[in-house]
C-alpha cells in the first residue's frame, strides 16, 4: 500500500501532515528514507519507521459504540446523522461499517468494524448468538407473554420467530423487561411485542452473547476494542 495512506491510517496525521513528515525525512523503509507519498510499502514484511519508531499495521479496526437515539445505523445518509458520523475522522479512514442494525430510536451496543468475516460470523443465524435488549413496555408483561416468546410468536408478515427468552424485571402500568433473541428480523423486538398486543416504548441493546455494553460509555461515545476483546468477540459462542 502507499506510504501516505498507511501513515494516515495509523494515525500519523492528515494527508497534509503526513506529507510534511515525509518531506522532513522522518520516514524510513528498511533504513532508506522515503520522501514520496506514492511509494509502495509492505507494512507486514518491511520495517517502516517514523522518527525511528516502528509503524505497526492494523488492517482491521473494532469499535464499541453506545448508540444514542436519533442516529441511523448506516454508513451514509443524505438527511440523518449516521453512526459513522459519531466517529473521529481518523477512525473512519479504514471504512468501518456497523454490524447489524439498530432502529433510529433504539440505543445501546453496536459493533463498528471493517472486518467483514467477523461481521458475517456474528450475524449468521447458524451461530445463534443471543442479542439481549432492555425494554420498557406499555402495560403489564405477563407470564403468558413469557410463554408465547418461548414458543416463538407470529409476526405481522406470518413469520414465526425462533424461541426468545423474556425476563420480566417488573410488571406494572409500564413494564421493564430483558429479551434475548437469536435472529435479526426488521424491527424484531417491537414486532414481537406487537404480536402479543404490546407497545415498546424504549429499547436498548445491552449485550451480544457474553459481550456487554461498557457502562463507562455515555450515549454517543465509543472506544476501540483491545486485542483481548477482539479475540473474545471472535470466539463468541451461542449459549448451549
Ligand atoms: N428490534 C427492534 O425492534 N429494533 C431494534 O433496533 C433492534 C431489535
GROMACS .gro file of C-alpha atoms and ligand atoms in nm:
model
  248
    1UNK     CA    1   0.000   0.000   0.000
    2UNK     CA    2   0.102   0.363  -0.041
    3UNK     CA    3   0.309   0.504   0.244
    4UNK     CA    4   0.091   0.817   0.275
    5UNK     CA    5  -0.223   0.606   0.312
    6UNK     CA    6  -0.058   0.376   0.566
    7UNK     CA    7   0.060   0.663   0.783
    8UNK     CA    8  -0.272   0.844   0.768
    9UNK     CA    9  -0.449   0.519   0.858
   10UNK     CA   10  -0.219   0.458   1.151
   11UNK     CA   11  -0.290   0.799   1.296
   12UNK     CA   12   0.023   0.990   1.196
   13UNK     CA   13  -0.190   1.283   1.090
   14UNK     CA   14  -0.388   1.411   0.796
   15UNK     CA   15  -0.263   1.356   0.442
   16UNK     CA   16  -0.109   1.704   0.459
   17UNK     CA   17   0.070   1.635   0.788
   18UNK     CA   18   0.192   1.301   0.657
   19UNK     CA   19   0.334   1.476   0.351
   20UNK     CA   20   0.523   1.706   0.582
   21UNK     CA   21   0.668   1.410   0.778
   22UNK     CA   22   0.785   1.256   0.452
   23UNK     CA   23   0.938   1.581   0.334
   24UNK     CA   24   1.126   1.613   0.665
   25UNK     CA   25   1.290   1.274   0.607
   26UNK     CA   26   1.126   1.124   0.916
   27UNK     CA   27   1.003   0.813   0.737
   28UNK     CA   28   1.215   0.510   0.653
   29UNK     CA   29   1.154   0.190   0.465
   30UNK     CA   30   1.412  -0.069   0.576
   31UNK     CA   31   1.656   0.212   0.665
   32UNK     CA   32   1.607   0.405   0.341
   33UNK     CA   33   1.449   0.744   0.381
   34UNK     CA   34   1.141   0.780   0.164
   35UNK     CA   35   1.001   1.114   0.073
   36UNK     CA   36   0.747   1.033  -0.192
   37UNK     CA   37   0.399   0.963  -0.057
   38UNK     CA   38   0.322   0.741  -0.353
   39UNK     CA   39   0.594   0.490  -0.261
   40UNK     CA   40   0.452   0.144  -0.214
   41UNK     CA   41   0.541  -0.029   0.110
   42UNK     CA   42   0.462  -0.367   0.260
   43UNK     CA   43   0.391  -0.291   0.626
   44UNK     CA   44   0.386  -0.659   0.722
   45UNK     CA   45   0.723  -0.766   0.578
   46UNK     CA   46   0.918  -0.442   0.574
   47UNK     CA   47   1.041  -0.229   0.859
   48UNK     CA   48   0.864   0.104   0.828
   49UNK     CA   49   0.958   0.367   1.084
   50UNK     CA   50   0.868   0.727   1.165
   51UNK     CA   51   1.134   0.906   1.368
   52UNK     CA   52   1.277   0.561   1.439
   53UNK     CA   53   0.952   0.424   1.581
   54UNK     CA   54   0.814   0.118   1.406
   55UNK     CA   55   0.478   0.158   1.236
   56UNK     CA   56   0.257  -0.133   1.325
   57UNK     CA   57  -0.009  -0.216   1.075
   58UNK     CA   58  -0.360  -0.299   1.189
   59UNK     CA   59  -0.570  -0.390   0.887
   60UNK     CA   60  -0.885  -0.412   1.095
   61UNK     CA   61  -1.042  -0.177   1.344
   62UNK     CA   62  -1.303  -0.263   1.604
   63UNK     CA   63  -1.510  -0.009   1.794
   64UNK     CA   64  -1.779  -0.045   2.055
   65UNK     CA   65  -2.034   0.234   2.025
   66UNK     CA   66  -2.305   0.327   2.271
   67UNK     CA   67  -2.556   0.425   2.007
   68UNK     CA   68  -2.783   0.711   2.107
   69UNK     CA   69  -3.139   0.752   1.981
   70UNK     CA   70  -3.178   0.977   1.677
   71UNK     CA   71  -2.894   0.848   1.461
   72UNK     CA   72  -2.935   0.584   1.198
   73UNK     CA   73  -2.739   0.263   1.158
   74UNK     CA   74  -2.597   0.322   0.811
   75UNK     CA   75  -2.269   0.428   0.658
   76UNK     CA   76  -2.415   0.737   0.492
   77UNK     CA   77  -2.742   0.920   0.460
   78UNK     CA   78  -2.843   1.242   0.294
   79UNK     CA   79  -3.079   1.350   0.575
   80UNK     CA   80  -2.996   1.191   0.906
   81UNK     CA   81  -2.684   1.168   1.114
   82UNK     CA   82  -2.537   0.817   1.094
   83UNK     CA   83  -2.347   0.611   1.349
   84UNK     CA   84  -2.032   0.668   1.142
   85UNK     CA   85  -2.068   1.043   1.184
   86UNK     CA   86  -2.007   0.981   1.555
   87UNK     CA   87  -1.655   0.853   1.481
   88UNK     CA   88  -1.349   1.071   1.469
   89UNK     CA   89  -1.249   1.128   1.102
   90UNK     CA   90  -0.925   0.934   1.161
   91UNK     CA   91  -1.126   0.637   1.281
   92UNK     CA   92  -1.332   0.650   0.964
   93UNK     CA   93  -1.030   0.612   0.737
   94UNK     CA   94  -1.041   0.234   0.721
   95UNK     CA   95  -1.404   0.241   0.618
   96UNK     CA   96  -1.563   0.059   0.909
   97UNK     CA   97  -1.932  -0.024   0.900
   98UNK     CA   98  -2.192  -0.112   1.164
   99UNK     CA   99  -2.256  -0.480   1.229
  100UNK     CA  100  -2.628  -0.540   1.222
  101UNK     CA  101  -2.893  -0.274   1.264
  102UNK     CA  102  -3.048  -0.084   1.547
  103UNK     CA  103  -3.352   0.132   1.472
  104UNK     CA  104  -3.318   0.508   1.478
  105UNK     CA  105  -3.486   0.526   1.819
  106UNK     CA  106  -3.300   0.224   1.966
  107UNK     CA  107  -2.997   0.279   2.186
  108UNK     CA  108  -2.714   0.063   2.303
  109UNK     CA  109  -2.443  -0.175   2.199
  110UNK     CA  110  -2.319  -0.157   1.841
  111UNK     CA  111  -2.004  -0.301   1.692
  112UNK     CA  112  -1.839  -0.098   1.417
  113UNK     CA  113  -1.561  -0.269   1.225
  114UNK     CA  114  -1.418  -0.327   0.879
  115UNK     CA  115  -1.368  -0.698   0.949
  116UNK     CA  116  -1.625  -0.848   0.716
  117UNK     CA  117  -1.554  -1.202   0.826
  118UNK     CA  118  -1.628  -1.126   1.190
  119UNK     CA  119  -1.941  -0.930   1.095
  120UNK     CA  120  -2.066  -1.227   0.897
  121UNK     CA  121  -1.994  -1.465   1.184
  122UNK     CA  122  -2.176  -1.253   1.440
  123UNK     CA  123  -2.483  -1.212   1.222
  124UNK     CA  124  -2.504  -1.567   1.095
  125UNK     CA  125  -2.827  -1.733   1.211
  126UNK     CA  126  -2.629  -2.057   1.231
  127UNK     CA  127  -2.414  -1.908   1.508
  128UNK     CA  128  -2.727  -1.841   1.709
  129UNK     CA  129  -2.569  -1.562   1.912
  130UNK     CA  130  -2.822  -1.413   2.151
  131UNK     CA  131  -2.877  -1.039   2.144
  132UNK     CA  132  -3.018  -0.907   2.467
  133UNK     CA  133  -3.228  -0.593   2.490
  134UNK     CA  134  -3.358  -0.399   2.785
  135UNK     CA  135  -3.701  -0.253   2.712
  136UNK     CA  136  -3.983  -0.059   2.868
  137UNK     CA  137  -4.321  -0.177   2.754
  138UNK     CA  138  -4.661  -0.013   2.789
  139UNK     CA  139  -4.881  -0.223   3.017
  140UNK     CA  140  -4.827  -0.541   3.211
  141UNK     CA  141  -4.600  -0.804   3.060
  142UNK     CA  142  -4.738  -1.137   3.177
  143UNK     CA  143  -4.634  -1.498   3.220
  144UNK     CA  144  -4.845  -1.568   2.908
  145UNK     CA  145  -4.615  -1.334   2.712
  146UNK     CA  146  -4.308  -1.511   2.850
  147UNK     CA  147  -4.454  -1.845   2.737
  148UNK     CA  148  -4.551  -1.707   2.396
  149UNK     CA  149  -4.199  -1.574   2.338
  150UNK     CA  150  -4.057  -1.908   2.447
  151UNK     CA  151  -4.271  -2.081   2.184
  152UNK     CA  152  -4.198  -1.824   1.915
  153UNK     CA  153  -4.457  -1.566   1.807
  154UNK     CA  154  -4.607  -1.498   1.469
  155UNK     CA  155  -4.509  -1.160   1.325
  156UNK     CA  156  -4.731  -0.940   1.107
  157UNK     CA  157  -4.591  -1.097   0.789
  158UNK     CA  158  -4.670  -1.452   0.906
  159UNK     CA  159  -4.313  -1.541   1.005
  160UNK     CA  160  -4.289  -1.739   1.328
  161UNK     CA  161  -3.985  -1.634   1.530
  162UNK     CA  162  -3.742  -1.868   1.694
  163UNK     CA  163  -3.787  -1.905   2.070
  164UNK     CA  164  -3.690  -1.594   2.263
  165UNK     CA  165  -3.614  -1.559   2.631
  166UNK     CA  166  -3.823  -1.295   2.804
  167UNK     CA  167  -3.736  -1.193   3.158
  168UNK     CA  168  -3.972  -0.959   3.339
  169UNK     CA  169  -3.792  -0.723   3.577
  170UNK     CA  170  -4.106  -0.552   3.689
  171UNK     CA  171  -4.456  -0.554   3.558
  172UNK     CA  172  -4.689  -0.264   3.616
  173UNK     CA  173  -4.854   0.005   3.406
  174UNK     CA  174  -4.519   0.022   3.237
  175UNK     CA  175  -4.311  -0.299   3.246
  176UNK     CA  176  -3.937  -0.341   3.235
  177UNK     CA  177  -3.800  -0.649   3.069
  178UNK     CA  178  -3.496  -0.815   2.917
  179UNK     CA  179  -3.548  -1.008   2.597
  180UNK     CA  180  -3.293  -1.223   2.418
  181UNK     CA  181  -3.338  -1.305   2.051
  182UNK     CA  182  -3.110  -1.502   1.821
  183UNK     CA  183  -3.235  -1.357   1.492
  184UNK     CA  184  -3.225  -1.012   1.344
  185UNK     CA  185  -3.552  -0.957   1.158
  186UNK     CA  186  -3.652  -0.600   1.081
  187UNK     CA  187  -3.791  -0.430   1.397
  188UNK     CA  188  -3.796  -0.774   1.551
  189UNK     CA  189  -3.841  -0.691   1.919
  190UNK     CA  190  -4.107  -0.428   1.850
  191UNK     CA  191  -4.294  -0.665   1.619
  192UNK     CA  192  -4.273  -0.950   1.870
  193UNK     CA  193  -4.437  -0.733   2.133
  194UNK     CA  194  -4.692  -0.613   1.878
  195UNK     CA  195  -4.774  -0.983   1.824
  196UNK     CA  196  -4.883  -1.001   2.189
  197UNK     CA  197  -5.060  -0.664   2.164
  198UNK     CA  198  -4.797  -0.458   2.341
  199UNK     CA  199  -4.601  -0.148   2.259
  200UNK     CA  200  -4.227  -0.099   2.309
  201UNK     CA  201  -4.172   0.247   2.450
  202UNK     CA  202  -3.794   0.228   2.491
  203UNK     CA  203  -3.539  -0.020   2.357
  204UNK     CA  204  -3.169  -0.061   2.428
  205UNK     CA  205  -2.936  -0.341   2.328
  206UNK     CA  206  -2.720  -0.438   2.623
  207UNK     CA  207  -2.527  -0.742   2.502
  208UNK     CA  208  -2.445  -0.982   2.223
  209UNK     CA  209  -2.369  -1.324   2.370
  210UNK     CA  210  -2.150  -1.251   2.670
  211UNK     CA  211  -2.019  -0.930   2.515
  212UNK     CA  212  -2.167  -0.641   2.711
  213UNK     CA  213  -2.203  -0.269   2.655
  214UNK     CA  214  -1.933  -0.094   2.857
  215UNK     CA  215  -2.116   0.107   3.123
  216UNK     CA  216  -1.837   0.367   3.116
  217UNK     CA  217  -1.951   0.473   2.769
  218UNK     CA  218  -2.202   0.755   2.765
  219UNK     CA  219  -2.458   0.766   2.484
  220UNK     CA  220  -2.279   0.864   2.162
  221UNK     CA  221  -1.937   0.762   2.296
  222UNK     CA  222  -1.727   0.481   2.158
  223UNK     CA  223  -1.393   0.317   2.216
  224UNK     CA  224  -1.159   0.087   2.034
  225UNK     CA  225  -1.152  -0.276   2.147
  226UNK     CA  226  -0.823  -0.415   2.270
  227UNK     CA  227  -0.673  -0.735   2.131
  228UNK     CA  228  -0.817  -0.949   2.408
  229UNK     CA  229  -1.166  -0.818   2.347
  230UNK     CA  230  -1.136  -0.881   1.974
  231UNK     CA  231  -1.021  -1.236   2.043
  232UNK     CA  232  -1.317  -1.280   2.275
  233UNK     CA  233  -1.560  -1.148   2.012
  234UNK     CA  234  -1.419  -1.383   1.751
  235UNK     CA  235  -1.485  -1.674   1.984
  236UNK     CA  236  -1.831  -1.575   2.100
  237UNK     CA  237  -2.045  -1.883   2.108
  238UNK     CA  238  -2.415  -1.935   2.130
  239UNK     CA  239  -2.536  -2.027   2.474
  240UNK     CA  240  -2.581  -2.404   2.485
  241LIG     N1  241  -3.560  -0.499   1.744
  241LIG     C1  242  -3.622  -0.384   1.715
  241LIG     O1  243  -3.744  -0.378   1.707
  241LIG     N2  244  -3.546  -0.275   1.696
  241LIG     C2  245  -3.412  -0.275   1.706
  241LIG     O2  246  -3.350  -0.171   1.689
  241LIG     C3  247  -3.349  -0.396   1.737
  241LIG     C4  248  -3.424  -0.507   1.756
   0.00000   0.00000   0.00000
